GROMACS .gro file of C-alpha atoms in nm:
model
  362
    1MET     CA    1   1.168   0.889  -1.734
    2ASP     CA    2   1.408   0.893  -1.437
    3PHE     CA    3   1.554   0.555  -1.338
    4GLY     CA    4   1.770   0.697  -1.059
    5LEU     CA    5   1.710   0.644  -0.688
    6ASP     CA    6   1.654   0.940  -0.460
    7ASP     CA    7   1.876   0.983  -0.154
    8GLU     CA    8   1.630   0.809   0.079
    9GLN     CA    9   1.588   0.509  -0.150
   10GLU     CA   10   1.965   0.478  -0.197
   11MET     CA   11   2.011   0.480   0.181
   12ILE     CA   12   1.740   0.215   0.227
   13VAL     CA   13   1.888  -0.010  -0.043
   14GLN     CA   14   2.238   0.009   0.105
   15THR     CA   15   2.112  -0.047   0.460
   16ILE     CA   16   1.897  -0.347   0.370
   17ARG     CA   17   2.176  -0.490   0.152
   18ARG     CA   18   2.413  -0.485   0.449
   19PHE     CA   19   2.143  -0.642   0.667
   20ALA     CA   20   2.079  -0.914   0.406
   21ASP     CA   21   2.448  -0.994   0.352
   22ARG     CA   22   2.555  -0.981   0.715
   23ASP     CA   23   2.252  -1.103   0.911
   24LEU     CA   24   1.990  -1.273   0.694
   25ARG     CA   25   2.244  -1.489   0.510
   26GLY     CA   26   2.413  -1.567   0.839
   27TRP     CA   27   2.086  -1.678   0.996
   28ALA     CA   28   1.939  -1.852   0.692
   29ALA     CA   29   2.083  -2.203   0.727
   30ASP     CA   30   2.009  -2.241   1.099
   31ALA     CA   31   1.661  -2.090   1.059
   32ASP     CA   32   1.588  -2.332   0.775
   33ARG     CA   33   1.700  -2.634   0.978
   34ALA     CA   34   1.505  -2.519   1.286
   35GLY     CA   35   1.198  -2.420   1.086
   36ALA     CA   36   1.181  -2.099   1.290
   37PRO     CA   37   1.324  -1.746   1.272
   38PRO     CA   38   1.609  -1.640   1.502
   39ASP     CA   39   1.516  -1.467   1.825
   40ARG     CA   40   1.693  -1.149   1.709
   41LEU     CA   41   1.479  -1.103   1.397
   42PRO     CA   42   1.192  -0.900   1.554
   43ALA     CA   43   1.426  -0.652   1.723
   44MET     CA   44   1.650  -0.614   1.419
   45GLY     CA   45   1.353  -0.585   1.185
   46ALA     CA   46   1.189  -0.319   1.401
   47GLU     CA   47   1.515  -0.125   1.422
   48LEU     CA   48   1.531  -0.117   1.042
   49GLY     CA   49   1.174   0.006   1.004
   50PHE     CA   50   0.985  -0.313   0.929
   51PHE     CA   51   0.652  -0.428   1.083
   52VAL     CA   52   0.497  -0.081   1.128
   53ASP     CA   53   0.625   0.092   0.813
   54ALA     CA   54   0.274   0.071   0.659
   55VAL     CA   55   0.096   0.185   0.977
   56PRO     CA   56   0.006   0.556   0.970
   57ALA     CA   57   0.197   0.779   1.208
   58ALA     CA   58  -0.135   0.893   1.355
   59HIS     CA   59  -0.181   0.537   1.480
   60GLY     CA   60   0.169   0.495   1.618
   61GLY     CA   61   0.335   0.370   1.300
   62ALA     CA   62   0.611   0.501   1.074
   63LEU     CA   63   0.405   0.595   0.766
   64ASP     CA   64   0.378   0.967   0.706
   65GLY     CA   65   0.211   1.031   0.371
   66ALA     CA   66   0.162   0.789   0.082
   67TYR     CA   67   0.316   0.444   0.097
   68SER     CA   68   0.589   0.382  -0.164
   69HIS     CA   69   0.560   0.042  -0.331
   70THR     CA   70   0.864   0.130  -0.539
   71THR     CA   71   1.075   0.159  -0.225
   72ARG     CA   72   0.922  -0.164  -0.098
   73ALA     CA   73   1.019  -0.344  -0.420
   74LEU     CA   74   1.375  -0.214  -0.390
   75ARG     CA   75   1.409  -0.342  -0.036
   76GLY     CA   76   1.225  -0.666  -0.119
   77PHE     CA   77   1.485  -0.747  -0.381
   78GLU     CA   78   1.760  -0.708  -0.122
   79LEU     CA   79   1.569  -0.916   0.133
   80GLY     CA   80   1.527  -1.193  -0.124
   81ARG     CA   81   1.904  -1.197  -0.171
   82GLY     CA   82   1.930  -1.267   0.200
   83CYS     CA   83   1.662  -1.523   0.291
   84ALA     CA   84   1.316  -1.563   0.139
   85GLY     CA   85   1.161  -1.715   0.452
   86LEU     CA   86   1.277  -1.439   0.685
   87ALA     CA   87   1.186  -1.180   0.421
   88ALA     CA   88   0.827  -1.310   0.426
   89LEU     CA   89   0.803  -1.237   0.799
   90LEU     CA   90   0.958  -0.892   0.762
   91GLU     CA   91   0.706  -0.802   0.488
   92THR     CA   92   0.396  -0.973   0.626
   93ASN     CA   93   0.231  -0.673   0.794
   94VAL     CA   94   0.220  -0.450   0.487
   95GLU     CA   95  -0.095  -0.574   0.310
   96PRO     CA   96  -0.311  -0.590   0.625
   97ALA     CA   97  -0.195  -0.247   0.741
   98LEU     CA   98  -0.250  -0.077   0.404
   99ALA     CA   99  -0.589  -0.241   0.350
  100VAL     CA  100  -0.720  -0.144   0.693
  101THR     CA  101  -0.589   0.209   0.644
  102ALA     CA  102  -0.770   0.235   0.310
  103TRP     CA  103  -1.103   0.064   0.388
  104GLY     CA  104  -1.117  -0.021   0.759
  105THR     CA  105  -1.348   0.113   1.025
  106ALA     CA  106  -1.220   0.290   1.333
  107ALA     CA  107  -1.263  -0.033   1.532
  108ALA     CA  108  -1.061  -0.235   1.280
  109LYS     CA  109  -0.784   0.024   1.278
  110GLN     CA  110  -0.768   0.037   1.655
  111ALA     CA  111  -0.748  -0.342   1.690
  112LEU     CA  112  -0.495  -0.410   1.415
  113PHE     CA  113  -0.268  -0.113   1.471
  114ALA     CA  114  -0.256  -0.169   1.846
  115SER     CA  115  -0.144  -0.527   1.784
  116LEU     CA  116   0.118  -0.434   1.526
  117GLY     CA  117   0.245  -0.149   1.741
  118SER     CA  118   0.307  -0.391   2.028
  119GLY     CA  119   0.514  -0.625   1.809
  120GLY     CA  120   0.236  -0.840   1.665
  121LEU     CA  121   0.220  -0.989   1.317
  122ALA     CA  122  -0.061  -1.000   1.062
  123SER     CA  123  -0.094  -1.208   0.749
  124PHE     CA  124  -0.278  -1.213   0.417
  125ALA     CA  125  -0.478  -1.498   0.263
  126HIS     CA  126  -0.642  -1.517  -0.079
  127ASP     CA  127  -0.913  -1.782  -0.100
  128SER     CA  128  -0.848  -1.834  -0.472
  129ARG     CA  129  -1.000  -2.184  -0.476
  130GLY     CA  130  -1.316  -2.108  -0.281
  131HIS     CA  131  -1.240  -2.327   0.020
  132LEU     CA  132  -1.418  -2.092   0.260
  133GLU     CA  133  -1.792  -2.082   0.318
  134ILE     CA  134  -1.899  -1.729   0.413
  135VAL     CA  135  -2.246  -1.649   0.543
  136ASP     CA  136  -2.369  -1.294   0.601
  137ASP     CA  137  -2.539  -1.290   0.941
  138GLY     CA  138  -2.697  -0.946   0.978
  139GLY     CA  139  -2.379  -0.761   0.883
  140GLU     CA  140  -2.147  -1.000   1.064
  141LEU     CA  141  -1.984  -1.290   0.882
  142ARG     CA  142  -1.979  -1.655   0.974
  143VAL     CA  143  -1.676  -1.821   0.814
  144SER     CA  144  -1.617  -2.194   0.781
  145GLY     CA  145  -1.356  -2.401   0.602
  146LYS     CA  146  -0.980  -2.436   0.571
  147LEU     CA  147  -0.747  -2.139   0.549
  148GLY     CA  148  -0.393  -2.166   0.420
  149PRO     CA  149  -0.126  -2.279   0.432
  150ILE     CA  150   0.010  -1.925   0.448
  151PRO     CA  151   0.325  -1.773   0.600
  152ALA     CA  152   0.313  -1.596   0.937
  153LEU     CA  153  -0.029  -1.744   1.021
  154ALA     CA  154   0.115  -1.944   1.309
  155ALA     CA  155   0.207  -1.618   1.487
  156ALA     CA  156  -0.046  -1.371   1.343
  157SER     CA  157  -0.296  -1.186   1.558
  158HIS     CA  158  -0.503  -1.092   1.251
  159VAL     CA  159  -0.542  -1.218   0.895
  160LEU     CA  160  -0.658  -1.009   0.601
  161ILE     CA  161  -0.874  -1.241   0.389
  162ALA     CA  162  -0.984  -1.189   0.030
  163ALA     CA  163  -1.261  -1.432  -0.059
  164GLN     CA  164  -1.577  -1.453  -0.273
  165GLY     CA  165  -1.646  -1.086  -0.317
  166VAL     CA  166  -1.567  -0.987   0.041
  167LEU     CA  167  -1.255  -0.845   0.203
  168PHE     CA  168  -1.232  -0.873   0.580
  169VAL     CA  169  -0.997  -0.895   0.876
  170LEU     CA  170  -1.010  -1.212   1.085
  171PRO     CA  171  -0.890  -1.187   1.446
  172THR     CA  172  -0.717  -1.518   1.517
  173GLU     CA  173  -0.811  -1.543   1.884
  174GLY     CA  174  -0.998  -1.870   1.922
  175VAL     CA  175  -0.903  -1.994   1.575
  176ALA     CA  176  -0.770  -2.351   1.559
  177ARG     CA  177  -0.433  -2.323   1.385
  178GLN     CA  178  -0.199  -2.602   1.282
  179PRO     CA  179   0.164  -2.486   1.242
  180ILE     CA  180   0.347  -2.656   0.954
  181THR     CA  181   0.700  -2.650   0.819
  182PRO     CA  182   0.696  -2.688   0.439
  183SER     CA  183   1.002  -2.740   0.224
  184GLY     CA  184   1.031  -2.374   0.120
  185TRP     CA  185   1.050  -2.066   0.342
  186ARG     CA  186   1.076  -2.303   0.638
  187ALA     CA  187   1.136  -2.022   0.889
  188ALA     CA  188   0.828  -1.821   0.784
  189ARG     CA  189   0.593  -1.948   1.061
  190TRP     CA  190   0.348  -2.119   0.821
  191ALA     CA  191   0.018  -2.260   0.941
  192THR     CA  192  -0.325  -2.369   0.829
  193ALA     CA  193  -0.644  -2.284   1.014
  194THR     CA  194  -0.977  -2.460   1.046
  195LEU     CA  195  -1.279  -2.232   1.082
  196ASP     CA  196  -1.620  -2.352   1.200
  197ALA     CA  197  -1.879  -2.074   1.166
  198HIS     CA  198  -1.618  -1.838   1.308
  199ARG     CA  199  -1.767  -1.497   1.382
  200VAL     CA  200  -1.623  -1.188   1.211
  201PRO     CA  201  -1.774  -0.866   1.353
  202ALA     CA  202  -1.927  -0.623   1.104
  203ASP     CA  203  -1.662  -0.364   1.195
  204PHE     CA  204  -1.394  -0.599   1.057
  205VAL     CA  205  -1.556  -0.632   0.713
  206LEU     CA  206  -1.368  -0.391   0.487
  207ALA     CA  207  -1.568  -0.425   0.164
  208ARG     CA  208  -1.837  -0.635  -0.003
  209GLY     CA  209  -1.954  -0.696  -0.359
  210GLU     CA  210  -1.807  -0.489  -0.640
  211PRO     CA  211  -1.614  -0.254  -0.406
  212ALA     CA  212  -1.459  -0.566  -0.251
  213ARG     CA  213  -1.356  -0.705  -0.589
  214THR     CA  214  -1.189  -0.373  -0.672
  215ALA     CA  215  -1.014  -0.365  -0.334
  216ILE     CA  216  -0.902  -0.729  -0.363
  217ALA     CA  217  -0.751  -0.659  -0.706
  218GLU     CA  218  -0.554  -0.373  -0.553
  219VAL     CA  219  -0.432  -0.582  -0.259
  220LEU     CA  220  -0.326  -0.861  -0.495
  221SER     CA  221  -0.129  -0.607  -0.698
  222TRP     CA  222   0.059  -0.509  -0.384
  223VAL     CA  223   0.145  -0.863  -0.283
  224ARG     CA  224   0.229  -0.983  -0.635
  225THR     CA  225   0.472  -0.697  -0.685
  226SER     CA  226   0.640  -0.770  -0.354
  227LEU     CA  227   0.665  -1.141  -0.437
  228ALA     CA  228   0.816  -1.059  -0.778
  229ALA     CA  229   1.082  -0.835  -0.624
  230ARG     CA  230   1.175  -1.093  -0.361
  231ALA     CA  231   1.186  -1.373  -0.619
  232ALA     CA  232   1.423  -1.167  -0.834
  233GLY     CA  233   1.640  -1.124  -0.525
  234VAL     CA  234   1.648  -1.499  -0.458
  235ALA     CA  235   1.747  -1.565  -0.821
  236THR     CA  236   2.025  -1.306  -0.797
  237GLY     CA  237   2.144  -1.444  -0.464
  238ALA     CA  238   2.160  -1.796  -0.608
  239MET     CA  239   2.385  -1.674  -0.887
  240GLU     CA  240   2.605  -1.483  -0.641
  241HIS     CA  241   2.662  -1.802  -0.444
  242ALA     CA  242   2.723  -1.997  -0.765
  243GLU     CA  243   2.973  -1.741  -0.893
  244ALA     CA  244   3.171  -1.751  -0.569
  245TYR     CA  245   3.179  -2.131  -0.577
  246ALA     CA  246   3.280  -2.137  -0.945
  247ARG     CA  247   3.580  -1.912  -0.872
  248ASP     CA  248   3.712  -2.151  -0.605
  249ARG     CA  249   3.623  -2.492  -0.751
  250VAL     CA  250   3.902  -2.619  -0.975
  251GLN     CA  251   3.867  -2.894  -1.233
  252PHE     CA  252   4.113  -2.990  -1.508
  253GLY     CA  253   4.355  -2.734  -1.370
  254GLN     CA  254   4.128  -2.430  -1.390
  255PRO     CA  255   3.833  -2.274  -1.202
  256ILE     CA  256   3.502  -2.410  -1.331
  257GLY     CA  257   3.385  -2.050  -1.364
  258THR     CA  258   3.600  -2.025  -1.673
  259PHE     CA  259   3.406  -2.301  -1.853
  260GLU     CA  260   3.201  -2.155  -2.135
  261SER     CA  261   2.889  -2.360  -2.057
  262LEU     CA  262   2.881  -2.238  -1.697
  263ILE     CA  263   2.948  -1.878  -1.800
  264ARG     CA  264   2.643  -1.898  -2.029
  265LEU     CA  265   2.433  -2.058  -1.755
  266HIS     CA  266   2.529  -1.790  -1.505
  267ASP     CA  267   2.484  -1.503  -1.750
  268ASP     CA  268   2.141  -1.619  -1.871
  269ALA     CA  269   2.019  -1.651  -1.511
  270LEU     CA  270   2.137  -1.300  -1.423
  271THR     CA  271   1.973  -1.161  -1.738
  272GLY     CA  272   1.642  -1.316  -1.632
  273ALA     CA  273   1.680  -1.188  -1.274
  274SER     CA  274   1.757  -0.835  -1.397
  275ALA     CA  275   1.446  -0.839  -1.616
  276ALA     CA  276   1.236  -0.969  -1.325
  277ARG     CA  277   1.364  -0.691  -1.099
  278LEU     CA  278   1.281  -0.425  -1.360
  279MET     CA  279   0.931  -0.570  -1.410
  280ALA     CA  280   0.871  -0.562  -1.035
  281LEU     CA  281   0.988  -0.201  -1.014
  282HIS     CA  282   0.768  -0.109  -1.311
  283ALA     CA  283   0.466  -0.268  -1.141
  284ALA     CA  284   0.547  -0.084  -0.819
  285TRP     CA  285   0.574   0.245  -1.007
  286ALA     CA  286   0.236   0.176  -1.170
  287ILE     CA  287   0.079   0.118  -0.829
  288ASP     CA  288   0.232   0.434  -0.683
  289THR     CA  289   0.112   0.645  -0.977
  290HIS     CA  290  -0.233   0.478  -0.990
  291ALA     CA  291  -0.171   0.378  -1.350
  292PRO     CA  292  -0.447   0.166  -1.512
  293ILE     CA  293  -0.189  -0.100  -1.598
  294ALA     CA  294  -0.095  -0.164  -1.233
  295ALA     CA  295  -0.285  -0.491  -1.182
  296ASP     CA  296  -0.171  -0.636  -1.513
  297ALA     CA  297   0.189  -0.526  -1.459
  298ALA     CA  298   0.194  -0.684  -1.113
  299SER     CA  299   0.053  -1.010  -1.244
  300ARG     CA  300   0.303  -1.029  -1.531
  301ALA     CA  301   0.590  -0.941  -1.298
  302ARG     CA  302   0.500  -1.222  -1.064
  303VAL     CA  303   0.465  -1.477  -1.345
  304HIS     CA  304   0.802  -1.385  -1.495
  305ALA     CA  305   0.980  -1.371  -1.159
  306GLY     CA  306   0.839  -1.711  -1.063
  307ASP     CA  307   0.979  -1.863  -1.381
  308VAL     CA  308   1.313  -1.689  -1.336
  309VAL     CA  309   1.367  -1.793  -0.974
  310ALA     CA  310   1.274  -2.155  -1.043
  311ARG     CA  311   1.519  -2.176  -1.333
  312ALA     CA  312   1.800  -1.976  -1.169
  313THR     CA  313   1.803  -2.181  -0.849
  314VAL     CA  314   1.813  -2.509  -1.045
  315ASP     CA  315   2.099  -2.368  -1.255
  316ALA     CA  316   2.282  -2.270  -0.935
  317VAL     CA  317   2.252  -2.627  -0.807
  318GLN     CA  318   2.387  -2.749  -1.141
  319ILE     CA  319   2.692  -2.522  -1.110
  320PHE     CA  320   2.759  -2.666  -0.763
  321GLY     CA  321   2.726  -3.019  -0.903
  322GLY     CA  322   2.664  -3.289  -0.644
  323TYR     CA  323   2.738  -3.045  -0.362
  324GLY     CA  324   2.436  -2.842  -0.471
  325PHE     CA  325   2.205  -3.102  -0.317
  326VAL     CA  326   2.379  -3.095   0.022
  327ASN     CA  327   2.237  -2.857   0.280
  328ASP     CA  328   2.589  -2.759   0.389
  329PHE     CA  329   2.577  -2.534   0.080
  330PRO     CA  330   2.317  -2.255   0.036
  331VAL     CA  331   2.173  -2.328  -0.309
  332GLU     CA  332   1.983  -2.641  -0.207
  333LYS     CA  333   1.774  -2.423   0.026
  334LEU     CA  334   1.724  -2.159  -0.242
  335MET     CA  335   1.591  -2.419  -0.486
  336ARG     CA  336   1.331  -2.521  -0.227
  337ASP     CA  337   1.248  -2.160  -0.147
  338ALA     CA  338   1.177  -2.088  -0.513
  339ARG     CA  339   0.873  -2.317  -0.510
  340ALA     CA  340   0.687  -2.106  -0.253
  341PHE     CA  341   0.675  -1.813  -0.494
  342GLU     CA  342   0.461  -2.025  -0.729
  343ALA     CA  343   0.239  -2.179  -0.461
  344LEU     CA  344   0.114  -1.867  -0.281
  345TYR     CA  345  -0.216  -1.689  -0.347
  346GLY     CA  346  -0.338  -1.895  -0.639
  347ASP     CA  347  -0.224  -2.009  -0.980
  348GLU     CA  348  -0.134  -1.687  -1.156
  349ARG     CA  349  -0.138  -1.829  -1.506
  350LEU     CA  350  -0.476  -1.996  -1.458
  351GLY     CA  351  -0.614  -1.670  -1.322
  352ARG     CA  352  -0.494  -1.484  -1.630
  353VAL     CA  353  -0.650  -1.745  -1.861
  354LEU     CA  354  -0.985  -1.725  -1.681
  355ALA     CA  355  -0.977  -1.344  -1.687
  356ALA     CA  356  -0.905  -1.344  -2.061
  357LYS     CA  357  -1.192  -1.584  -2.129
  358ALA     CA  358  -1.429  -1.375  -1.918
  359ALA     CA  359  -1.327  -1.059  -2.105
  360ARG     CA  360  -1.389  -1.221  -2.443
  361SER     CA  361  -1.734  -1.350  -2.341
  362ARG     CA  362  -1.866  -1.004  -2.252
   0.00000   0.00000   0.00000
């Protein structure tokens, strides 16, 4: 087994790391306070290959050949080190683009890819709690209920929705959306949407029934792996900030970074983050190689990374002491950002319990 990066992956990692350290971290505090991304993000993101990296070259995108989830996990880790909220916007188009490429009609591809190619955003929603009412109306769908909150929805032209045995793309034109600014990922353009028998054309329905359940499982593997990689990056970034602070903060005549209790706290957090990163990369490898374990590996990676980022960001605040709760320092924001990784796309642990019970009852 080869754990080394190829030349292209090494270049991507180094490029995104510079972008995260120089730009994302520089923008993070102001974007968090404003609850909006900086104006430069779309241009910088496009220059670095985001937004259309999962759109096939035949449709004006940058994807030539198979999509690499391993490379995505590598870059996601670096983005998480920079800013989780801005990372969510940079990554938001991937699931919709890949799903429409795999299962979409010509009409769906034309509509989505034209929007993304002109600078538009798309989002993904998993109706894990069954809030949506979906009626089949002669091939079309009529969708009612509440959608979200989900990141990027406030700005998205299309939403990929996984719900009740159907996978479809919802054009947001005419949809009543309510932008919100939650405590975590504040710059990620969150919103909820209220649907009242909203029409989804038959051409925008990607799959139904058992094929839809299989497709939804695959999409969830993609997004869970990406979330795990970004969460590992946030945990690592929190410890990087804490380490820098601990070198400079002096108590009792010595830097607090020399205190044994804080060394242990820092080291344990980095151990957890390293394991989370490896689990995310393993899940991404499983997806890329179509291994049967892909869905399970992605789920476990997300669960572990969610635990790690929650614990590591709290530990970082503890290292900062009282300053850790002041938004003049970065770790207070990171502790809030960690909660979004647990809240998105359903309760992972509950889903695993229900799946295990269903398997045993067969």
